[in-house]
């Protein structure tokens, strides 16, 4: 699960970088990312693993998978408002922007038997599940590890 919708911060960064007029919501998300301390305090007992998504969705998922010795199947990604419009202008997909990074949302591994109760305590979006095996897949296709690369 993730603590919020994704892609807005990267969309805001790219809109600013490319000088795109408008897109105030996503620019604001880049300039002032959310802090999810309250959410974590409400659900800390439900979470088996967590990471922030500052380097992008796929890097976050891969990091948890590699440290936990498992794979993941992504079934859906909550995309923030305004992301698709910026993505279209840049000839990218909204999913591409969710993978770039700068979203300071949290990726949480919550057991199936605990997710319903956790969602009552904090706004969470289910994005899939951790599975046996290796790699990250969506719709049956293996997804490459991509996102923000430090020092490149």
Short mmCIF file of C-alpha atoms in Angstrom, two decimals, residues 37-130:
data_model
loop_
_atom_site.label_atom_id
_atom_site.label_comp_id
_atom_site.label_asym_id
_atom_site.label_seq_id
_atom_site.Cartn_x
_atom_site.Cartn_y
_atom_site.Cartn_z
CA UNK A 37 4.34 11.03 10.23
CA UNK A 38 0.74 11.05 11.52
CA UNK A 39 -0.27 8.25 9.18
CA UNK A 40 2.65 6.07 10.26
CA UNK A 41 1.91 6.63 13.94
CA UNK A 42 -1.65 5.39 13.37
CA UNK A 43 -0.64 2.16 11.59
CA UNK A 44 2.86 1.32 12.85
CA UNK A 45 1.68 -1.97 14.37
CA UNK A 46 0.29 -3.15 11.04
CA UNK A 47 3.40 -2.62 8.90
CA UNK A 48 6.03 -5.30 8.25
CA UNK A 49 8.28 -3.13 6.04
CA UNK A 50 8.27 0.45 4.76
CA UNK A 51 10.25 2.88 2.65
CA UNK A 52 9.69 6.32 1.22
CA UNK A 53 9.19 6.79 -2.50
CA UNK A 54 11.61 9.68 -2.93
CA UNK A 55 13.52 7.68 -5.56
CA UNK A 56 10.37 6.47 -7.34
CA UNK A 57 7.81 3.72 -7.03
CA UNK A 58 9.78 0.93 -8.67
CA UNK A 59 12.98 1.58 -6.73
CA UNK A 60 10.96 1.49 -3.52
CA UNK A 61 9.25 -1.78 -4.45
CA UNK A 62 12.51 -3.36 -5.59
CA UNK A 63 14.27 -2.28 -2.39
CA UNK A 64 11.68 -4.00 -0.20
CA UNK A 65 11.67 -7.08 -2.44
CA UNK A 66 15.45 -7.42 -2.41
CA UNK A 67 15.72 -6.98 1.36
CA UNK A 68 12.82 -9.39 1.98
CA UNK A 69 13.73 -12.04 -0.59
CA UNK A 70 10.49 -11.81 -2.53
CA UNK A 71 8.91 -10.38 -5.66
CA UNK A 72 5.91 -8.12 -6.20
CA UNK A 73 2.86 -7.92 -8.43
CA UNK A 74 1.59 -4.36 -8.92
CA UNK A 75 -2.12 -4.28 -9.72
CA UNK A 76 -2.73 -0.54 -9.81
CA UNK A 77 -1.10 2.78 -9.04
CA UNK A 78 -3.03 5.76 -7.65
CA UNK A 79 -2.10 8.75 -9.80
CA UNK A 80 -2.47 12.27 -8.45
CA UNK A 81 -4.56 14.91 -10.22
CA UNK A 82 -2.82 16.84 -12.96
CA UNK A 83 -0.17 14.17 -13.57
CA UNK A 84 -1.70 12.74 -16.75
CA UNK A 85 -1.94 16.20 -18.32
CA UNK A 86 1.74 16.98 -17.68
CA UNK A 87 2.75 13.48 -18.79
CA UNK A 88 0.88 13.91 -22.07
CA UNK A 89 2.58 17.26 -22.74
CA UNK A 90 5.96 15.59 -22.17
CA UNK A 91 5.10 12.48 -24.22
CA UNK A 92 5.32 10.23 -21.18
CA UNK A 93 2.80 8.20 -19.22
CA UNK A 94 1.49 9.01 -15.76
CA UNK A 95 3.09 5.75 -14.60
CA UNK A 96 6.46 7.01 -15.93
CA UNK A 97 6.12 10.07 -13.70
CA UNK A 98 5.22 7.93 -10.67
CA UNK A 99 8.51 6.08 -11.22
CA UNK A 100 10.75 9.17 -11.48
CA UNK A 101 10.77 9.98 -7.78
CA UNK A 102 10.31 13.00 -5.53
CA UNK A 103 7.04 11.65 -4.14
CA UNK A 104 7.58 11.50 -0.42
CA UNK A 105 4.74 9.08 0.06
CA UNK A 106 5.42 5.84 1.90
CA UNK A 107 5.36 2.33 0.49
CA UNK A 108 4.14 -0.12 3.12
CA UNK A 109 4.16 -3.91 3.31
CA UNK A 110 1.03 -4.77 5.28
CA UNK A 111 -0.18 -8.38 5.61
CA UNK A 112 -3.50 -9.16 3.89
CA UNK A 113 -5.17 -9.94 7.21
CA UNK A 114 -4.28 -6.47 8.55
CA UNK A 115 -4.90 -4.19 5.54
CA UNK A 116 -8.63 -3.62 6.17
CA UNK A 117 -8.02 -2.40 9.73
CA UNK A 118 -5.00 -0.32 8.66
CA UNK A 119 -7.15 1.39 6.00
CA UNK A 120 -9.66 2.35 8.69
CA UNK A 121 -6.91 4.19 10.57
CA UNK A 122 -5.15 5.96 7.68
CA UNK A 123 -5.80 6.76 4.04
CA UNK A 124 -3.98 4.02 2.15
CA UNK A 125 -4.06 2.88 -1.46
CA UNK A 126 -3.47 -0.80 -2.20
CA UNK A 127 -1.16 -1.22 -5.18
CA UNK A 128 -0.60 -4.97 -5.25
CA UNK A 129 1.11 -7.62 -3.21
CA UNK A 130 4.46 -9.10 -2.38
#
